[in-house]
PDB file of C-alpha atoms and ligand atoms in Angstrom:
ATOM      1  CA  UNK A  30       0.000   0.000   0.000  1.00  0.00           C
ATOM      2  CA  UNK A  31       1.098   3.288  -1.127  1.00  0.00           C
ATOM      3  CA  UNK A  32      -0.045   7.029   0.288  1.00  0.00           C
ATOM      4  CA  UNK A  33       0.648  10.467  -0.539  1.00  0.00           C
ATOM      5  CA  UNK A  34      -1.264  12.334   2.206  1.00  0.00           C
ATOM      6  CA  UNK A  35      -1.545  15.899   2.113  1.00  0.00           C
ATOM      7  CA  UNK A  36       1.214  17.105  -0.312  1.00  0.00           C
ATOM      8  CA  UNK A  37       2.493  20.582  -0.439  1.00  0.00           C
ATOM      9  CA  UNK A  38       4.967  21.134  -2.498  1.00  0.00           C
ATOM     10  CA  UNK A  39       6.052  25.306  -4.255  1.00  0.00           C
ATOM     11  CA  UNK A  40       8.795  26.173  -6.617  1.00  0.00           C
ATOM     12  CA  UNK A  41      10.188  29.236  -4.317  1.00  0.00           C
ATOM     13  CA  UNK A  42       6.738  31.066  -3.812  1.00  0.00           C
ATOM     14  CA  UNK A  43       4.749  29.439  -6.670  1.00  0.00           C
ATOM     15  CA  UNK A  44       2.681  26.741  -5.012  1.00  0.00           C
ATOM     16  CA  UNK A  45       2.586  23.412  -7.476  1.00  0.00           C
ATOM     17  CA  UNK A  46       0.701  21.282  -5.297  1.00  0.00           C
ATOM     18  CA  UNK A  47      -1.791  22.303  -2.621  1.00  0.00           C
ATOM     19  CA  UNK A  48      -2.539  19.044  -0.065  1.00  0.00           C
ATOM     20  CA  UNK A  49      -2.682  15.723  -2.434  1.00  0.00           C
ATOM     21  CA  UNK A  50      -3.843  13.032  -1.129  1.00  0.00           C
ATOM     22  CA  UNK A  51      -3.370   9.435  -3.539  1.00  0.00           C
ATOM     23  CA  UNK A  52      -3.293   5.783  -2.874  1.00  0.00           C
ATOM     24  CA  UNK A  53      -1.979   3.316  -4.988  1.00  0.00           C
ATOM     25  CA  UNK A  54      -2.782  -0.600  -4.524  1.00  0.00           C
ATOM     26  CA  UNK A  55      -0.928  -3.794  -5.265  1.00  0.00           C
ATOM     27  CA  UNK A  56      -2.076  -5.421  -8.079  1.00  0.00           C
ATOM     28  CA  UNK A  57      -3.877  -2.123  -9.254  1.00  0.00           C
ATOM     29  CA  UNK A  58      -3.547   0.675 -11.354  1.00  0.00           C
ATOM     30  CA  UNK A  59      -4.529   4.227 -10.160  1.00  0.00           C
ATOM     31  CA  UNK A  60      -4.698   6.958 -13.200  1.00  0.00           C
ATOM     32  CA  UNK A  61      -3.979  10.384 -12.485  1.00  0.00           C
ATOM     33  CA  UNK A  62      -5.707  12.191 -14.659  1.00  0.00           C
ATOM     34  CA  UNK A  63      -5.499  16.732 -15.005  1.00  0.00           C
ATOM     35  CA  UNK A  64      -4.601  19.483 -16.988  1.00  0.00           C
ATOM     36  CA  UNK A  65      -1.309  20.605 -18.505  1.00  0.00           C
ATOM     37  CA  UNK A  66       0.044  22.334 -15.349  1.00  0.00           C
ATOM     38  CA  UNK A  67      -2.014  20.695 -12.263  1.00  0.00           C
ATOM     39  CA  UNK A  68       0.905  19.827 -10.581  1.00  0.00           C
ATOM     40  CA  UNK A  69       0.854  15.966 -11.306  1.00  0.00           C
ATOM     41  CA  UNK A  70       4.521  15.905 -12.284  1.00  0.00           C
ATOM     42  CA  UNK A  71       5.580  17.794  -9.199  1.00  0.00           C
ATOM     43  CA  UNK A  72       3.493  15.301  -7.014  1.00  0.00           C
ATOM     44  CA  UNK A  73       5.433  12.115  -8.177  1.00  0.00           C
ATOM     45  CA  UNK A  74       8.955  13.897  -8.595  1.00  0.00           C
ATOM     46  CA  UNK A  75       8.379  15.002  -4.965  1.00  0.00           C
ATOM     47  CA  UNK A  76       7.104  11.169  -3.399  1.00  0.00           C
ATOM     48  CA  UNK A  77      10.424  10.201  -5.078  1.00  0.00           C
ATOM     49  CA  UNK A  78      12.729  12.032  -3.420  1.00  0.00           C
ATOM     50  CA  UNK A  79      13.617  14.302  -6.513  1.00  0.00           C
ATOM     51  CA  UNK A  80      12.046  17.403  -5.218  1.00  0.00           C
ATOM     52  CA  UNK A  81      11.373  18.355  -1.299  1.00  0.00           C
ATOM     53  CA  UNK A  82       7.950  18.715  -0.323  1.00  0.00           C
ATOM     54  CA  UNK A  83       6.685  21.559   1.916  1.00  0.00           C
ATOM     55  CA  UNK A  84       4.456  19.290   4.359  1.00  0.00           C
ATOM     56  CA  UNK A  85       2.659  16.114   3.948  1.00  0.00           C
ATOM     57  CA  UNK A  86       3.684  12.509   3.813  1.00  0.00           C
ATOM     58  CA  UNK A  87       4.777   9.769   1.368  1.00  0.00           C
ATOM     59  CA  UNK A  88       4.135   6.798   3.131  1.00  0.00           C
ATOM     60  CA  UNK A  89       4.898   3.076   1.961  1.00  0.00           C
ATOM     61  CA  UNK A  90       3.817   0.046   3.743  1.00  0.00           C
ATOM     62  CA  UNK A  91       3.344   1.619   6.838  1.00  0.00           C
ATOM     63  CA  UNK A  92       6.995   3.356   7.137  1.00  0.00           C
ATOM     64  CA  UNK A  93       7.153   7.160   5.978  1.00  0.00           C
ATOM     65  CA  UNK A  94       9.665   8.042   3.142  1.00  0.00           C
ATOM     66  CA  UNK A  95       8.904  11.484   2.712  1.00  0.00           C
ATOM     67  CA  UNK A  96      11.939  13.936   1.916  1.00  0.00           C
ATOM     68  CA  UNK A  97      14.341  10.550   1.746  1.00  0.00           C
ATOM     69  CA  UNK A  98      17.135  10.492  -0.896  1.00  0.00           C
ATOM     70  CA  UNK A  99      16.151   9.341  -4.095  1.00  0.00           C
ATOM     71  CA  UNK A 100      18.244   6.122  -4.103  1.00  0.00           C
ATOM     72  CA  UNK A 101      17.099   5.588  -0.879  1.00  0.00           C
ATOM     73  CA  UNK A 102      13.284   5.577  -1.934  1.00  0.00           C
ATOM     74  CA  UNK A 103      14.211   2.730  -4.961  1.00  0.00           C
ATOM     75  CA  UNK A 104      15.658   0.340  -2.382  1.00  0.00           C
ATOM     76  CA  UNK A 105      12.408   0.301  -0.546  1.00  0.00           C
ATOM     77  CA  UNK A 106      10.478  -0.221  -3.857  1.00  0.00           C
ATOM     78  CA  UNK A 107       8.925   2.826  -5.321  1.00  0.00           C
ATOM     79  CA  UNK A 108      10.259   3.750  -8.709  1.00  0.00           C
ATOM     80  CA  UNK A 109       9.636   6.572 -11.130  1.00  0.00           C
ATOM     81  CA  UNK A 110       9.405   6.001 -14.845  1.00  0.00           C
ATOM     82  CA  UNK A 111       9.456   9.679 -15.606  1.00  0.00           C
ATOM     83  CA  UNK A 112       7.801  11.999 -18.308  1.00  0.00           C
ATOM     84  CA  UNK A 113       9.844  11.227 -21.622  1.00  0.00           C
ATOM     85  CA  UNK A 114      10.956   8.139 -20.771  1.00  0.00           C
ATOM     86  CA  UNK A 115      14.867   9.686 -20.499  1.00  0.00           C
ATOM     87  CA  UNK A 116      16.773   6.409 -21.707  1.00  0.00           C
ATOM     88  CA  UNK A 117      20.646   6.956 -22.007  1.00  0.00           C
ATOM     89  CA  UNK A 118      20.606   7.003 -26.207  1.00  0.00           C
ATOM     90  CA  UNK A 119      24.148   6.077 -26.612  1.00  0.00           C
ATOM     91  CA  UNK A 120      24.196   2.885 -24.109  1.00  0.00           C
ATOM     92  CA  UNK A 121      23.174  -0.328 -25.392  1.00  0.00           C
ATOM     93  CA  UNK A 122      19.427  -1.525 -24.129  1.00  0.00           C
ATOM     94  CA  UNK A 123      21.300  -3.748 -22.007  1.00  0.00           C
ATOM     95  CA  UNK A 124      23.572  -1.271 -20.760  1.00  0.00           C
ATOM     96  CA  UNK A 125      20.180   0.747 -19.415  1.00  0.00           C
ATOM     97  CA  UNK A 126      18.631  -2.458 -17.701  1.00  0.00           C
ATOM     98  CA  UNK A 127      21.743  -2.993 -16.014  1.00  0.00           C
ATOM     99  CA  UNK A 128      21.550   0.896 -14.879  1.00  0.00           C
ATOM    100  CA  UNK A 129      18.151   0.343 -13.328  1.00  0.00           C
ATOM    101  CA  UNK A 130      19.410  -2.362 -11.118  1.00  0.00           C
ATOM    102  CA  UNK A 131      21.647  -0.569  -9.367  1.00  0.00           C
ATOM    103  CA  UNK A 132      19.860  -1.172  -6.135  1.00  0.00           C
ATOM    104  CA  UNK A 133      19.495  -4.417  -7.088  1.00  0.00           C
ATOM    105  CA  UNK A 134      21.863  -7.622  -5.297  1.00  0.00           C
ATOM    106  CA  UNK A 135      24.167  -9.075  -8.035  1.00  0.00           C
ATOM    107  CA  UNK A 136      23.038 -12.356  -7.751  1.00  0.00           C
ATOM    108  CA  UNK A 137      19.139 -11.416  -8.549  1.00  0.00           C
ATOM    109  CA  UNK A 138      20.069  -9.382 -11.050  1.00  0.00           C
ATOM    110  CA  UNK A 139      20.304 -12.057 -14.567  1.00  0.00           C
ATOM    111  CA  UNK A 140      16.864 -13.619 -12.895  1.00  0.00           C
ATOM    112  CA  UNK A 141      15.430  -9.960 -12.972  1.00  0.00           C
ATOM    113  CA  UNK A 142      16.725  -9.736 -16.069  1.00  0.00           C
ATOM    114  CA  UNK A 143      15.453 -12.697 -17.906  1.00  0.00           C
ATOM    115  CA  UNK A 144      11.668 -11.652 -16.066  1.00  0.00           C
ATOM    116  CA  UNK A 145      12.274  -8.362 -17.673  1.00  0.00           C
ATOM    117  CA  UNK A 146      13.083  -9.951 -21.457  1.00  0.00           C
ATOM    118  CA  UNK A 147      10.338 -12.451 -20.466  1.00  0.00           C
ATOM    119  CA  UNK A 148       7.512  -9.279 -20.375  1.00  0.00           C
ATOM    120  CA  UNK A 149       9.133  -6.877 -23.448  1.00  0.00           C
ATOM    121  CA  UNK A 150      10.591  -9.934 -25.833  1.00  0.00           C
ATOM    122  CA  UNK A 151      11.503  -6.937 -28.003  1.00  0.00           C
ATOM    123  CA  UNK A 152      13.959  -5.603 -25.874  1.00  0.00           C
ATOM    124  CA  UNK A 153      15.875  -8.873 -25.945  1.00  0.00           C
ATOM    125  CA  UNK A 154      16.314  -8.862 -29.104  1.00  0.00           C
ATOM    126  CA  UNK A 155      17.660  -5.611 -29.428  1.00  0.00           C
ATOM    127  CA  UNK A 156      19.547  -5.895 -26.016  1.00  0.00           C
ATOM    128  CA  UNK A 157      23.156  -5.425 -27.585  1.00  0.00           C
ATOM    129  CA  UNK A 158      21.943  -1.850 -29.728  1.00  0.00           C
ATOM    130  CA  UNK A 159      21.929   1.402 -28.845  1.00  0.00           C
ATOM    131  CA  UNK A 160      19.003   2.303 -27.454  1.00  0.00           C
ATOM    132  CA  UNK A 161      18.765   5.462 -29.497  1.00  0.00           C
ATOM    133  CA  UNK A 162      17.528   3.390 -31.918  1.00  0.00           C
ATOM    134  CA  UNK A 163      14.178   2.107 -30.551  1.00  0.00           C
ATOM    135  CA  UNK A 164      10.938   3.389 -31.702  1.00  0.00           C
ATOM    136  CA  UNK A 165       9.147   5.802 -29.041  1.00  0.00           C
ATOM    137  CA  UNK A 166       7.094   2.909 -27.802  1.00  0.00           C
ATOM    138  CA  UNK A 167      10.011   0.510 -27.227  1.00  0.00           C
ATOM    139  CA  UNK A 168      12.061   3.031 -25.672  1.00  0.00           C
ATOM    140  CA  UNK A 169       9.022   3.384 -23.488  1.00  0.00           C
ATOM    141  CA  UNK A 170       9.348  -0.318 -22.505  1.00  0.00           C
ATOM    142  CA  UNK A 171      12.632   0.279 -22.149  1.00  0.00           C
ATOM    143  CA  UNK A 172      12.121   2.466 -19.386  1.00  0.00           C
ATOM    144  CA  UNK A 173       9.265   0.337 -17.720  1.00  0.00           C
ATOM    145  CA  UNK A 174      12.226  -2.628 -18.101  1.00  0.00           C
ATOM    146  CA  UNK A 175      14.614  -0.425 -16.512  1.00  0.00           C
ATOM    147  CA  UNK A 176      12.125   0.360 -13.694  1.00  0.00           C
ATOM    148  CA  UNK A 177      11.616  -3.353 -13.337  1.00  0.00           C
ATOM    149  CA  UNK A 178      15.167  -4.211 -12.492  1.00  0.00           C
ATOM    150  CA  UNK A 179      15.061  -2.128  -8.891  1.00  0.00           C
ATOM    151  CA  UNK A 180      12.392  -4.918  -8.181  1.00  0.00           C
ATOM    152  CA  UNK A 181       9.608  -2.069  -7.182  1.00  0.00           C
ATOM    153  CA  UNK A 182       6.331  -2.804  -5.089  1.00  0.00           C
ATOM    154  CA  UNK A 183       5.157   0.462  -6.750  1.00  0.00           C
ATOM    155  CA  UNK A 184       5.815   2.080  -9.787  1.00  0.00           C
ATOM    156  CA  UNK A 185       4.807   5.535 -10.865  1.00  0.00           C
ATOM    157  CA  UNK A 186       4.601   6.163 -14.449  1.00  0.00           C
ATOM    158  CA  UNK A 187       4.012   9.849 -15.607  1.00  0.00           C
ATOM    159  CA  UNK A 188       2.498  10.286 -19.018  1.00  0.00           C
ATOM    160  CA  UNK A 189       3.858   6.745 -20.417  1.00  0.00           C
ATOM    161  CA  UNK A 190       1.626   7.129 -23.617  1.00  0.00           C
ATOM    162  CA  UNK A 191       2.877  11.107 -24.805  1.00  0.00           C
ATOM    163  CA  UNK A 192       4.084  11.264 -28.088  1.00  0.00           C
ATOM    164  CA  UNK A 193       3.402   7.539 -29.297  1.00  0.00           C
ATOM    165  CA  UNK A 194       1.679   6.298 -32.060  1.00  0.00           C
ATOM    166  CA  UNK A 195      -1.820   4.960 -31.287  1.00  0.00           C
ATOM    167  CA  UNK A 196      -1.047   1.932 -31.656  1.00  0.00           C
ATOM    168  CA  UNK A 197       1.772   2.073 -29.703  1.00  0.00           C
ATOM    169  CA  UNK A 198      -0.465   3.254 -27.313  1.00  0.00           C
ATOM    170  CA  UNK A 199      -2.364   0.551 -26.970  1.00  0.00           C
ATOM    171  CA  UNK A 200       0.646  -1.837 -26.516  1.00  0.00           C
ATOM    172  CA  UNK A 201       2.387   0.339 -24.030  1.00  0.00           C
ATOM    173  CA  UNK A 202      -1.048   0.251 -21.916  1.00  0.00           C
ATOM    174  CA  UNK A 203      -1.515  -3.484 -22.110  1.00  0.00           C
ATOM    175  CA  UNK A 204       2.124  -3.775 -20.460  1.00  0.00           C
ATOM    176  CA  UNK A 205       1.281  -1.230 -17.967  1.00  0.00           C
ATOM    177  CA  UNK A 206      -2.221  -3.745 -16.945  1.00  0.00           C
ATOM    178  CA  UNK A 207       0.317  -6.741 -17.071  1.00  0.00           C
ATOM    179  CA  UNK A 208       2.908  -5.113 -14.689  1.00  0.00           C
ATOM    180  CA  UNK A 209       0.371  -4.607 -12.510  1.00  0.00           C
ATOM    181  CA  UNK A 210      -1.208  -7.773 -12.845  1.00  0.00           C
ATOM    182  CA  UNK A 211       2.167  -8.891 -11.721  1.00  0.00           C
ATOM    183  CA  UNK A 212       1.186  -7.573  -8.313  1.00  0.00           C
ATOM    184  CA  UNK A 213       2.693  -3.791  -9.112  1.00  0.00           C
ATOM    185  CA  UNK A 214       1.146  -1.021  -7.527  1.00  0.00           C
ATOM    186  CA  UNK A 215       0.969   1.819 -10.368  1.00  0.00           C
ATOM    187  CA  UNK A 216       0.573   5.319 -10.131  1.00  0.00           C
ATOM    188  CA  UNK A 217       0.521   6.385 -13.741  1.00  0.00           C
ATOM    189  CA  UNK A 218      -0.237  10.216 -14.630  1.00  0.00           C
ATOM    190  CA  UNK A 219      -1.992  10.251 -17.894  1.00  0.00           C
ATOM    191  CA  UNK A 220      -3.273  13.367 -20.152  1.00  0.00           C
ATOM    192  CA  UNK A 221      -4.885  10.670 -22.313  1.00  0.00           C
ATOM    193  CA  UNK A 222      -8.103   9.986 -20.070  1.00  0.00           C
ATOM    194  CA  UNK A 223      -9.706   7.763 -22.661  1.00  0.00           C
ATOM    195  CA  UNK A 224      -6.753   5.516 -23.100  1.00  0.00           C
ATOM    196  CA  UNK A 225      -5.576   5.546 -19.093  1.00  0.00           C
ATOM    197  CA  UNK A 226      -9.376   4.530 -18.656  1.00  0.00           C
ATOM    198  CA  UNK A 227      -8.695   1.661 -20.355  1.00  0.00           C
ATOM    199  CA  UNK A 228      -6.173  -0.213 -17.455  1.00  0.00           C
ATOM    200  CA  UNK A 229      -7.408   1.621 -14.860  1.00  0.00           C
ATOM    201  CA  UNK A 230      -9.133   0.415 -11.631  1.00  0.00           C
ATOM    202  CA  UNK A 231      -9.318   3.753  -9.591  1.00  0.00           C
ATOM    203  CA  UNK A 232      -8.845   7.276 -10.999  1.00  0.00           C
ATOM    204  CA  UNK A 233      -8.248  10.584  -9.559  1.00  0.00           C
ATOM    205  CA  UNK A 234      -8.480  14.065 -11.015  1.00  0.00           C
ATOM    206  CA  UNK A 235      -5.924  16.435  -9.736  1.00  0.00           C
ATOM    207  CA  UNK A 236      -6.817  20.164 -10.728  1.00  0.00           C
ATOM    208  CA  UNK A 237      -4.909  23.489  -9.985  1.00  0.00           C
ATOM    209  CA  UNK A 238      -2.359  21.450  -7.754  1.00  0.00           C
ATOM    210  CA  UNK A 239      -6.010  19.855  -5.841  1.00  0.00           C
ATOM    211  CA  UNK A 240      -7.463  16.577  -5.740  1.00  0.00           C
ATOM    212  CA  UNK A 241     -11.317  17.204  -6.777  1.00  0.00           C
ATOM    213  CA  UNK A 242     -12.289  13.369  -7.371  1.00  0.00           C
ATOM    214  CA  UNK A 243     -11.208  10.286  -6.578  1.00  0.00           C
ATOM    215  CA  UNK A 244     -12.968   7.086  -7.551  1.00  0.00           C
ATOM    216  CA  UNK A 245     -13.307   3.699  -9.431  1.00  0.00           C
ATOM    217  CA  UNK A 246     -12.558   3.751 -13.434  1.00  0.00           C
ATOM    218  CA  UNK A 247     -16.436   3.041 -13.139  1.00  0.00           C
ATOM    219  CA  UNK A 248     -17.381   6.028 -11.453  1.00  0.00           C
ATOM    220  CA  UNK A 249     -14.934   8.112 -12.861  1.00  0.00           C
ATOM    221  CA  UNK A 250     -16.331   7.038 -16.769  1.00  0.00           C
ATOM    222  CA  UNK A 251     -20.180   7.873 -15.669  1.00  0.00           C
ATOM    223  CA  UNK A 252     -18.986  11.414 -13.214  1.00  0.00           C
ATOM    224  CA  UNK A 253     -20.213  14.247 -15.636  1.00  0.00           C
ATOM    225  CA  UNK A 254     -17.589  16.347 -13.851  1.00  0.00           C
ATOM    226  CA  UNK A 255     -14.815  13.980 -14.924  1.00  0.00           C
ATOM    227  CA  UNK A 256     -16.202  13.403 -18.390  1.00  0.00           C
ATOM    228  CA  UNK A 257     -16.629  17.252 -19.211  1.00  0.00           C
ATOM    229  CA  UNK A 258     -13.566  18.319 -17.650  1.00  0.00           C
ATOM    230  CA  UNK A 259     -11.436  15.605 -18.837  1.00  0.00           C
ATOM    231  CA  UNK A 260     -12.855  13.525 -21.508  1.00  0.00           C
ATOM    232  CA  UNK A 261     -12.942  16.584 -23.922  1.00  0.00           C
ATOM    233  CA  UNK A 262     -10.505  18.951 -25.714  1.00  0.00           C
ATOM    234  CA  UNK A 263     -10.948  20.665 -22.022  1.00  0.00           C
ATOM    235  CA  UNK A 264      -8.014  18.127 -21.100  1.00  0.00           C
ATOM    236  CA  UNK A 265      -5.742  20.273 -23.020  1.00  0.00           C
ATOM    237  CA  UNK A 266      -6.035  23.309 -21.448  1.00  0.00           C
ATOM    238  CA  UNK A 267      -3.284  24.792 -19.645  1.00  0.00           C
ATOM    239  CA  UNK A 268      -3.833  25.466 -16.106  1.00  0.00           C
ATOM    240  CA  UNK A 269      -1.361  28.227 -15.493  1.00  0.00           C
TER     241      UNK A 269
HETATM  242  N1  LIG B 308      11.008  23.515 -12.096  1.00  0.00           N
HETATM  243  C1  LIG B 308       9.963  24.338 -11.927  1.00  0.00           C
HETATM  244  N2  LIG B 308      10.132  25.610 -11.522  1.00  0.00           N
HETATM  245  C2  LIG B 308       9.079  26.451 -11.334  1.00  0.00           C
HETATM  246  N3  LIG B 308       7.805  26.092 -11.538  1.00  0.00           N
HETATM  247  C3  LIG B 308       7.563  24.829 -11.961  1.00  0.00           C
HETATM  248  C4  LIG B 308       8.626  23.896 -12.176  1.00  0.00           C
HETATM  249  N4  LIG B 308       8.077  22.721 -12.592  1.00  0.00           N
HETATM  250  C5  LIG B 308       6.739  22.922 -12.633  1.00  0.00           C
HETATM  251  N5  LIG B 308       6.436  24.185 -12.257  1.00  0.00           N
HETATM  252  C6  LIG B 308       5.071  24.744 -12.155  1.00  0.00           C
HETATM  253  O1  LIG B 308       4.332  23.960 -11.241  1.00  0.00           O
HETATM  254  C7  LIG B 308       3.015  23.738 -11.722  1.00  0.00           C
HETATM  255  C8  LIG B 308       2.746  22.257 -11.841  1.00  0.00           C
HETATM  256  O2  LIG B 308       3.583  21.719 -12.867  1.00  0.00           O
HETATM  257  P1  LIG B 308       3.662  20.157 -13.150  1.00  0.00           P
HETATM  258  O3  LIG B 308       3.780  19.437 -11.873  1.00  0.00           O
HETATM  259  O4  LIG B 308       4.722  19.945 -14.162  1.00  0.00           O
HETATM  260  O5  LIG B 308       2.208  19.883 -13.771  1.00  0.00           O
HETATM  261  P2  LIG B 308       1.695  18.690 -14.676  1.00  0.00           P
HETATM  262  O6  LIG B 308       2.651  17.560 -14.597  1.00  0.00           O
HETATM  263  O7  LIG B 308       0.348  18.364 -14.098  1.00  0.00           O
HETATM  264  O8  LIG B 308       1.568  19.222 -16.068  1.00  0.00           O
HETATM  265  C9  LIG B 308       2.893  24.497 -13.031  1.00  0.00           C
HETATM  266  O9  LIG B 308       2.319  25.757 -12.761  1.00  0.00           O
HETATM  267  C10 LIG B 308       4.331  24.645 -13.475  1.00  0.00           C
HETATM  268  O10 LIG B 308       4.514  25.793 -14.249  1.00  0.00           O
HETATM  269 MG1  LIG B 309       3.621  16.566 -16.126  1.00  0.00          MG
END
């Protein structure tokens, strides 16, 4: 079990988040949904140690790791796969996996390894290229590969589908429900509400750096609120 209670987190005196509250479950997946500019970003950067939070708490299974070191925070379990996927483009694919098991014991790590080829075949076969090379989508598994290899309980994903091909899309979601299936916990931050809506099991709606729902995907796909706000080119709109 995974909590952000109560976030507060400003850039100097611009306040980003203002007290959000999110769960995220084993075996689930939890979409994020908001505006351009709601302060979803700053919210997972901040539960994973990247950026300090004003007040609140990031709490997982039961023992608070708010304001711990990044590295820290991946050796417990929580991972970030962050917005744009940032794989080293020189360095082989392999090269990357190896780099996200770096909290990882040596001995697990060709088991993790061979788990990780076992859920993105593709990036087996290309293990030995650059992974400059990849399509968008694959370097998107890429990342979720390299986010595999530090073993997480939960992963947070922010905006995994931006910039892909539909039909990459589609792919790239269908790993995202099989990681969890796995028994993941994922967080993922999605623009996209139609395709998030797709994999997800609960769904919140973070506006102007606020929660203002928080439900089941079945709820959240018959709120009006949600659907106006969020369904439509509304989703777009930039919140600053
Ligand atoms: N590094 C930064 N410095 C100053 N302001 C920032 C920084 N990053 C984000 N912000 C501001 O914080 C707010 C929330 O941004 P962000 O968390 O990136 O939103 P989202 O991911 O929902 O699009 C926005 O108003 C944005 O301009
Ligand atoms: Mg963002």
């Amino acid at each position: 079990m995974f909590e952000i209670r109560d976030l507060h987190v400003s850039y100097g005196k611009v306040t980003a988040v203002r007290g959000v509250t999110l769960t995220a479950r084993p075996g689930t997946v939890t979409l994020v949904l908001g505006a351009n500019g709601a302060g979803k970003t700053t919210t997972l950067r901040s539960a994973a140690g990247l950026h300090k939070p004003d007040s609140g708490e990031v709490v997982l299974d039961g023992t608070a790791i708010t304001g711990r070191p990044a590295h820290w925070i991946v050796k417990r379990g929580l991972v970030l796969v962050p917005e744009g996927r940032r794989v080293f483009a020189p360095l082989t694919v392999l090269e990357n996996l190896r780099m996200g098991g770096y909290t990882t014991a040596r001995g697990e790590l060709a088991g993790i390894l061979d788990r990780v080829f076992e859920m993105f075949p593709v990036l087996r076969e290309r293990q030995d290229g650059p992974a400059g090379l990849l399509s968008g989508g694959e370097q998107q598994m890429l990342a979720f590969g390299r986010a595999l290899m530090a073993q997480p309980k939960i992963m947070m994903l922010d905006e995994p589908s931006m910039g892909l091909a539909p039909t990459m899309v589609e792919t790239v979601l269908g790993s995202i429900r099989a990681m969890a299936d796995s028994g993941i916990g994922v967080l993922m931050v999605e623009q996209n509400a139609e395709a998030g809506l797709e994999v997800a099991d609960d769904v919140a709606v973070v506006s102007r750096g606020e929660v203002v729902f928080s439900g089941t995907a079945k709820e959240a796909a018959s709120h009006s609120l949600v659907l106006r706000a969020f369904l439509g080119d509304a989703a777009l709109v930039t919140e600053n």
